Amino acid sequence: MRRFSIAVVAAVTLGTALSSVPAQAGEAGGGRGLTHCAAGTCHFDVPPGTYDVRVTLGGKAASSTSVSGETRRSLLPETAAPAGERITRSFTVNVRTPEGEPTGPEGTPGLDLRIAGSAPALADIRVTRARHARQIFLVGDSTVCDQPGDPYSGWGQQLPQFLRKGVSVANYADSGESTVTYLGNPQLWATVRPLIRPGDLVLVQLAHNDKTTDEATYRANLETLVAGVRERGGQPVLVTPVVRRWFNPDGTLNNGTALLVNGLGVDHPAVTRSVAAAQDVPLIDLTAKTRALVESLGPEGSKALYLTNEARDNTHTSVRGATAYAGLVRDELVALHLVPKGTVRVG
């Protein structure tokens, strides 16, 4: 905490000329300058919508700064600035109510950003309403959602840090949801579908809670989601579910628990692949990708991706695991040409 305070004092001094400039017309909530920031948090009184954020980082000493916002979303990865230098980074953020899970609490009004890192230094910040931003909507369960409490994290919560200005993540994943409940709850699909605009991406990963859903129903539900996205002019993308960390004695994950085969024998990843092929929908095979990663790390090394040590939980991911899985999604979005390479951060 002391280290942060010193960095902010330096940043305020260095950023006085910028922060003292009055907000320009059209800028959100007074949208500009360090006057919106105190004790490591910046608040902008803006209505729900999509906003571009530009931060200028750096101070007299070498610094390293990250930015998160709203319900624990990672918006900018830790970024180093040499002593005496300024680095500018921009990203686009979705502001909504509820600000996290659609069936969760409303959260706080406006946009809240948290400045952190090993040696944070914020020299200036500006928030403006985004124009022509493309949305990536996420339809999913607790392995995807904006988890409200540490140490839990969904991969959708970590995805924004891999995207640059002009693309934002609208994470409408919700804990405990199946294809049946997501379609049936008016707070979920009935709320998301009207928000989709032509050209928006809609990533669908639902399987973990379809434990009693038969194959015909599961297939039909995926087809309904695909059709609903296309009717709005969006681009559906089917995502197979992340694996559970459930090893066989030989160190593989080749079992129904790990690979999301339910009690009725429904192989969720296989059905998702089949629907994607039949409907000519792009597929992100996250089951295959996460299986390869978990098996490569082995029973011990893979514990850090999940909450095995913290909660004996081999389904939900830690921040480290969610970040790794979000990186896999980022790579597939680029490989499938769903987002231009220039709109993502690598490394």
Tab-separated table of N, CA and C in Angstrom, residues 26-135:
chain	number	residue	atom	x	y	z
A	26	GLY	N	-18.628	15.787	-24.522
A	26	GLY	CA	-18.795	14.406	-24.970
A	26	GLY	C	-17.988	13.411	-24.180
A	27	GLU	N	-17.094	13.872	-23.298
A	27	GLU	CA	-16.318	12.932	-22.504
A	27	GLU	C	-17.146	12.498	-21.305
A	28	ALA	N	-16.987	11.222	-20.953
A	28	ALA	CA	-17.882	10.593	-19.993
A	28	ALA	C	-17.600	11.031	-18.578
A	29	GLY	N	-18.632	11.459	-17.875
A	29	GLY	CA	-18.538	11.723	-16.459
A	29	GLY	C	-17.430	12.674	-16.085
A	30	GLY	N	-17.160	13.659	-16.855
A	30	GLY	CA	-16.027	14.524	-16.615
A	30	GLY	C	-14.771	13.910	-17.136
A	31	GLY	N	-14.810	12.744	-17.595
A	31	GLY	CA	-13.993	11.733	-18.229
A	31	GLY	C	-12.517	11.860	-18.272
A	32	ARG	N	-11.875	12.804	-17.648
A	32	ARG	CA	-10.484	13.012	-17.971
A	32	ARG	C	-9.719	13.427	-16.724
A	33	GLY	N	-8.558	12.832	-16.510
A	33	GLY	CA	-7.676	13.310	-15.474
A	33	GLY	C	-7.735	12.546	-14.174
A	34	LEU	N	-6.732	12.814	-13.344
A	34	LEU	CA	-6.574	12.101	-12.088
A	34	LEU	C	-7.514	12.587	-10.989
A	35	THR	N	-8.302	13.605	-11.274
A	35	THR	CA	-9.276	14.059	-10.274
A	35	THR	C	-10.326	12.995	-9.993
A	36	HIS	N	-10.422	12.002	-10.891
A	36	HIS	CA	-11.369	10.901	-10.703
A	36	HIS	C	-10.778	9.760	-9.883
A	37	CYS	N	-9.537	9.899	-9.439
A	37	CYS	CA	-8.834	8.783	-8.815
A	37	CYS	C	-8.442	9.096	-7.376
A	38	ALA	N	-8.555	8.071	-6.524
A	38	ALA	CA	-8.121	8.193	-5.140
A	38	ALA	C	-7.882	6.798	-4.583
A	39	ALA	N	-6.806	6.633	-3.837
A	39	ALA	CA	-6.506	5.373	-3.143
A	39	ALA	C	-6.522	4.166	-4.078
A	40	GLY	N	-6.008	4.363	-5.280
A	40	GLY	CA	-5.869	3.242	-6.213
A	40	GLY	C	-7.105	2.902	-7.002
A	41	THR	N	-8.174	3.706	-6.879
A	41	THR	CA	-9.404	3.469	-7.623
A	41	THR	C	-9.810	4.732	-8.369
A	42	CYS	N	-10.224	4.561	-9.614
A	42	CYS	CA	-10.735	5.682	-10.410
A	42	CYS	C	-12.204	5.426	-10.702
A	43	HIS	N	-13.054	6.407	-10.423
A	43	HIS	CA	-14.491	6.258	-10.639
A	43	HIS	C	-14.984	7.291	-11.641
A	44	PHE	N	-15.783	6.813	-12.605
A	44	PHE	CA	-16.384	7.688	-13.599
A	44	PHE	C	-17.893	7.476	-13.574
A	45	ASP	N	-18.616	8.561	-13.388
A	45	ASP	CA	-20.063	8.497	-13.241
A	45	ASP	C	-20.704	8.468	-14.623
A	46	VAL	N	-20.747	7.269	-15.220
A	46	VAL	CA	-21.268	7.116	-16.577
A	46	VAL	C	-22.442	6.135	-16.571
A	47	PRO	N	-23.365	6.275	-17.520
A	47	PRO	CA	-24.457	5.311	-17.643
A	47	PRO	C	-23.965	4.042	-18.312
A	48	PRO	N	-24.761	2.962	-18.270
A	48	PRO	CA	-24.368	1.743	-18.973
A	48	PRO	C	-24.065	2.024	-20.441
A	49	GLY	N	-23.069	1.332	-20.952
A	49	GLY	CA	-22.645	1.536	-22.332
A	49	GLY	C	-21.250	0.983	-22.537
A	50	THR	N	-20.629	1.381	-23.626
A	50	THR	CA	-19.295	0.916	-23.963
A	50	THR	C	-18.367	2.125	-24.019
A	51	TYR	N	-17.212	2.025	-23.349
A	51	TYR	CA	-16.328	3.170	-23.179
A	51	TYR	C	-14.888	2.819	-23.516
A	52	ASP	N	-14.218	3.780	-24.152
A	52	ASP	CA	-12.784	3.677	-24.387
A	52	ASP	C	-12.052	4.307	-23.213
A	53	VAL	N	-11.037	3.630	-22.739
A	53	VAL	CA	-10.209	4.131	-21.644
A	53	VAL	C	-8.772	4.261	-22.147
A	54	ARG	N	-8.193	5.426	-21.945
A	54	ARG	CA	-6.783	5.633	-22.283
A	54	ARG	C	-6.032	5.985	-21.012
A	55	VAL	N	-5.023	5.193	-20.695
A	55	VAL	CA	-4.210	5.460	-19.510
A	55	VAL	C	-2.791	5.805	-19.944
A	56	THR	N	-2.214	6.750	-19.238
A	56	THR	CA	-0.806	7.075	-19.414
A	56	THR	C	-0.097	6.632	-18.149
A	57	LEU	N	0.883	5.758	-18.314
A	57	LEU	CA	1.565	5.140	-17.182
A	57	LEU	C	2.996	5.647	-17.089
A	58	GLY	N	3.515	5.667	-15.875
A	58	GLY	CA	4.920	6.015	-15.674
A	58	GLY	C	5.105	7.129	-14.668
A	59	GLY	N	6.317	7.244	-14.153
A	59	GLY	CA	6.667	8.259	-13.173
A	59	GLY	C	8.156	8.469	-13.154
A	60	LYS	N	8.661	9.138	-12.130
A	60	LYS	CA	10.104	9.402	-12.034
A	60	LYS	C	10.885	8.101	-11.880
A	61	ALA	N	10.321	7.163	-11.140
A	61	ALA	CA	10.975	5.871	-10.945
A	61	ALA	C	10.388	4.841	-11.912
A	62	ALA	N	11.103	3.748	-12.098
A	62	ALA	CA	10.578	2.649	-12.912
A	62	ALA	C	9.275	2.151	-12.293
A	63	SER	N	8.332	1.796	-13.125
A	63	SER	CA	7.021	1.406	-12.620
A	63	SER	C	6.503	0.186	-13.370
A	64	SER	N	5.473	-0.434	-12.783
A	64	SER	CA	4.814	-1.578	-13.409
A	64	SER	C	3.358	-1.572	-12.951
A	65	THR	N	2.440	-1.382	-13.893
A	65	THR	CA	1.057	-1.071	-13.562
A	65	THR	C	0.089	-1.987	-14.309
A	66	SER	N	-0.943	-2.432	-13.623
A	66	SER	CA	-2.043	-3.167	-14.242
A	66	SER	C	-3.346	-2.450	-13.928
A	67	VAL	N	-4.373	-2.749	-14.730
A	67	VAL	CA	-5.685	-2.135	-14.518
A	67	VAL	C	-6.748	-3.217	-14.554
A	68	SER	N	-7.615	-3.209	-13.563
A	68	SER	CA	-8.800	-4.061	-13.559
A	68	SER	C	-10.007	-3.171	-13.324
A	69	GLY	N	-11.205	-3.732	-13.510
A	69	GLY	CA	-12.369	-2.886	-13.340
A	69	GLY	C	-13.640	-3.666	-13.108
A	70	GLU	N	-14.671	-2.941	-12.674
A	70	GLU	CA	-15.979	-3.515	-12.437
A	70	GLU	C	-15.867	-4.748	-11.533
A	71	THR	N	-16.442	-5.876	-11.917
A	71	THR	CA	-16.374	-7.060	-11.064
A	71	THR	C	-15.117	-7.855	-11.388
A	72	ARG	N	-13.978	-7.350	-10.940
A	72	ARG	CA	-12.693	-8.064	-10.990
A	72	ARG	C	-12.276	-8.437	-12.416
A	73	ARG	N	-12.674	-7.644	-13.409
A	73	ARG	CA	-12.244	-7.932	-14.774
A	73	ARG	C	-10.830	-7.430	-14.998
A	74	SER	N	-9.998	-8.240	-15.596
A	74	SER	CA	-8.634	-7.823	-15.939
A	74	SER	C	-8.693	-7.088	-17.273
A	75	LEU	N	-8.351	-5.807	-17.252
A	75	LEU	CA	-8.496	-4.957	-18.435
A	75	LEU	C	-7.170	-4.610	-19.090
A	76	LEU	N	-6.108	-4.536	-18.301
A	76	LEU	CA	-4.779	-4.249	-18.852
A	76	LEU	C	-3.760	-5.052	-18.057
A	77	PRO	N	-2.979	-5.900	-18.724
A	77	PRO	CA	-1.978	-6.683	-17.986
A	77	PRO	C	-0.878	-5.778	-17.447
A	78	GLU	N	-0.137	-6.282	-16.490
A	78	GLU	CA	0.926	-5.484	-15.885
A	78	GLU	C	1.883	-4.995	-16.959
A	79	THR	N	2.090	-3.665	-16.969
A	79	THR	CA	2.840	-3.002	-18.028
A	79	THR	C	3.962	-2.183	-17.410
A	80	ALA	N	5.189	-2.445	-17.828
A	80	ALA	CA	6.361	-1.772	-17.267
A	80	ALA	C	6.637	-0.469	-18.011
A	81	ALA	N	7.068	0.534	-17.262
A	81	ALA	CA	7.513	1.807	-17.833
A	81	ALA	C	8.864	2.159	-17.206
A	82	PRO	N	9.899	2.397	-18.009
A	82	PRO	CA	11.206	2.779	-17.462
A	82	PRO	C	11.124	4.103	-16.711
A	83	ALA	N	12.062	4.348	-15.849
A	83	ALA	CA	12.101	5.577	-15.060
A	83	ALA	C	12.063	6.792	-15.980
A	84	GLY	N	11.172	7.719	-15.650
A	84	GLY	CA	11.088	8.968	-16.393
A	84	GLY	C	10.375	8.894	-17.721
A	85	GLU	N	9.837	7.748	-18.077
A	85	GLU	CA	9.159	7.598	-19.369
A	85	GLU	C	7.656	7.425	-19.189
A	86	ARG	N	6.917	7.765	-20.265
A	86	ARG	CA	5.470	7.611	-20.277
A	86	ARG	C	5.082	6.556	-21.316
A	87	ILE	N	4.145	5.698	-20.955
A	87	ILE	CA	3.600	4.703	-21.870
A	87	ILE	C	2.092	4.841	-21.874
A	88	THR	N	1.505	4.918	-23.058
A	88	THR	CA	0.054	5.057	-23.187
A	88	THR	C	-0.551	3.759	-23.692
A	89	ARG	N	-1.591	3.317	-23.033
A	89	ARG	CA	-2.314	2.124	-23.444
A	89	ARG	C	-3.811	2.436	-23.454
A	90	SER	N	-4.536	1.780	-24.365
A	90	SER	CA	-5.975	1.996	-24.472
A	90	SER	C	-6.715	0.668	-24.526
A	91	PHE	N	-7.912	0.649	-23.978
A	91	PHE	CA	-8.770	-0.532	-24.039
A	91	PHE	C	-10.216	-0.071	-24.001
A	92	THR	N	-11.113	-0.970	-24.348
A	92	THR	CA	-12.546	-0.666	-24.373
A	92	THR	C	-13.244	-1.549	-23.347
A	93	VAL	N	-14.148	-0.948	-22.578
A	93	VAL	CA	-14.771	-1.669	-21.477
A	93	VAL	C	-16.293	-1.554	-21.552
A	94	ASN	N	-16.954	-2.645	-21.202
A	94	ASN	CA	-18.409	-2.707	-21.162
A	94	ASN	C	-18.889	-2.363	-19.758
A	95	VAL	N	-19.810	-1.408	-19.663
A	95	VAL	CA	-20.403	-1.016	-18.384
A	95	VAL	C	-21.884	-1.386	-18.431
A	96	ARG	N	-22.331	-2.167	-17.452
A	96	ARG	CA	-23.712	-2.644	-17.489
A	96	ARG	C	-24.229	-2.844	-16.056
A	97	THR	N	-25.527	-3.083	-15.961
A	97	THR	CA	-26.175	-3.398	-14.696
A	97	THR	C	-27.050	-4.630	-14.892
A	98	PRO	N	-26.829	-5.708	-14.084
A	98	PRO	CA	-25.763	-5.890	-13.100
A	98	PRO	C	-24.377	-5.877	-13.762
A	99	GLU	N	-23.372	-5.455	-13.007
A	99	GLU	CA	-22.061	-5.288	-13.613
A	99	GLU	C	-21.289	-6.596	-13.734
A	100	GLY	N	-21.719	-7.634	-13.011
A	100	GLY	CA	-21.057	-8.929	-13.094
A	100	GLY	C	-22.007	-9.965	-13.666
A	101	GLU	N	-22.253	-11.025	-12.906
A	101	GLU	CA	-23.179	-12.059	-13.368
A	101	GLU	C	-24.581	-11.481	-13.532
A	102	PRO	N	-25.275	-11.856	-14.618
A	102	PRO	CA	-26.599	-11.281	-14.873
A	102	PRO	C	-27.616	-11.507	-13.771
A	103	THR	N	-27.507	-12.607	-13.011
A	103	THR	CA	-28.451	-12.856	-11.920
A	103	THR	C	-27.874	-12.449	-10.572
A	104	GLY	N	-26.730	-11.772	-10.585
A	104	GLY	CA	-26.076	-11.353	-9.351
A	104	GLY	C	-26.483	-9.952	-8.935
A	105	PRO	N	-25.799	-9.398	-7.932
A	105	PRO	CA	-26.122	-8.051	-7.458
A	105	PRO	C	-25.829	-6.997	-8.522
A	106	GLU	N	-26.496	-5.850	-8.418
A	106	GLU	CA	-26.330	-4.805	-9.424
A	106	GLU	C	-24.923	-4.242	-9.458
A	107	GLY	N	-24.236	-4.217	-8.323
A	107	GLY	CA	-22.915	-3.597	-8.272
A	107	GLY	C	-23.044	-2.096	-8.098
A	108	THR	N	-21.964	-1.373	-8.309
A	108	THR	CA	-21.974	0.076	-8.131
A	108	THR	C	-22.217	0.766	-9.467
A	109	PRO	N	-22.961	1.865	-9.477
A	109	PRO	CA	-23.204	2.587	-10.728
A	109	PRO	C	-21.903	3.144	-11.306
A	110	GLY	N	-21.884	3.346	-12.604
A	110	GLY	CA	-20.724	3.952	-13.247
A	110	GLY	C	-19.618	2.958	-13.525
A	111	LEU	N	-18.453	3.489	-13.857
A	111	LEU	CA	-17.266	2.695	-14.193
A	111	LEU	C	-16.225	2.853	-13.099
A	112	ASP	N	-15.828	1.730	-12.512
A	112	ASP	CA	-14.789	1.729	-11.492
A	112	ASP	C	-13.581	0.974	-12.010
A	113	LEU	N	-12.426	1.605	-11.953
A	113	LEU	CA	-11.173	1.015	-12.398
A	113	LEU	C	-10.198	0.979	-11.236
A	114	ARG	N	-9.484	-0.127	-11.102
A	114	ARG	CA	-8.518	-0.277	-10.021
A	114	ARG	C	-7.104	-0.357	-10.591
A	115	ILE	N	-6.234	0.458	-10.031
A	115	ILE	CA	-4.849	0.554	-10.482
A	115	ILE	C	-3.988	-0.274	-9.542
A	116	ALA	N	-3.278	-1.244	-10.079
A	116	ALA	CA	-2.469	-2.140	-9.250
A	116	ALA	C	-1.159	-2.434	-9.972
A	117	GLY	N	-0.519	-3.543	-9.571
A	117	GLY	CA	0.773	-3.891	-10.135
A	117	GLY	C	1.850	-3.870	-9.072
A	118	SER	N	3.049	-4.301	-9.423
A	118	SER	CA	4.131	-4.372	-8.447
A	118	SER	C	4.676	-3.001	-8.076
A	119	ALA	N	4.562	-2.026	-8.972
A	119	ALA	CA	4.992	-0.648	-8.687
A	119	ALA	C	4.155	0.300	-9.527
A	120	PRO	N	2.864	0.467	-9.194
A	120	PRO	CA	1.952	1.205	-10.060
A	120	PRO	C	2.226	2.703	-10.110
A	121	ALA	N	2.060	3.269	-11.281
A	121	ALA	CA	2.182	4.717	-11.459
A	121	ALA	C	1.261	5.140	-12.596
A	122	LEU	N	0.220	5.882	-12.268
A	122	LEU	CA	-0.734	6.381	-13.244
A	122	LEU	C	-0.524	7.877	-13.418
A	123	ALA	N	-0.167	8.295	-14.630
A	123	ALA	CA	0.091	9.708	-14.893
A	123	ALA	C	-1.142	10.430	-15.423
A	124	ASP	N	-2.016	9.698	-16.112
A	124	ASP	CA	-3.236	10.321	-16.616
A	124	ASP	C	-4.217	9.223	-17.018
A	125	ILE	N	-5.489	9.583	-17.043
A	125	ILE	CA	-6.520	8.642	-17.471
A	125	ILE	C	-7.629	9.421	-18.148
A	126	ARG	N	-8.181	8.857	-19.210
A	126	ARG	CA	-9.268	9.506	-19.940
A	126	ARG	C	-10.294	8.439	-20.331
A	127	VAL	N	-11.567	8.741	-20.131
A	127	VAL	CA	-12.655	7.845	-20.491
A	127	VAL	C	-13.585	8.570	-21.441
A	128	THR	N	-13.859	7.977	-22.597
A	128	THR	CA	-14.779	8.549	-23.574
A	128	THR	C	-15.729	7.463	-24.060
A	129	ARG	N	-16.900	7.863	-24.487
A	129	ARG	CA	-17.845	6.880	-25.019
A	129	ARG	C	-17.284	6.292	-26.312
A	130	ALA	N	-17.317	4.964	-26.410
A	130	ALA	CA	-16.753	4.278	-27.576
A	130	ALA	C	-17.677	4.433	-28.774
A	131	ARG	N	-17.067	4.616	-29.913
A	131	ARG	CA	-17.804	4.673	-31.168
A	131	ARG	C	-17.336	3.530	-32.053
A	132	HIS	N	-18.288	2.802	-32.618
A	132	HIS	CA	-17.993	1.715	-33.556
A	132	HIS	C	-17.227	0.571	-32.892
A	133	ALA	N	-17.374	0.392	-31.590
A	133	ALA	CA	-16.704	-0.728	-30.921
A	133	ALA	C	-17.423	-2.033	-31.251
A	134	ARG	N	-16.652	-3.088	-31.371
A	134	ARG	CA	-17.222	-4.410	-31.600
A	134	ARG	C	-17.311	-5.135	-30.264
A	135	GLN	N	-18.429	-5.796	-30.029
A	135	GLN	CA	-18.624	-6.515	-28.780
A	135	GLN	C	-18.361	-8.005	-28.973
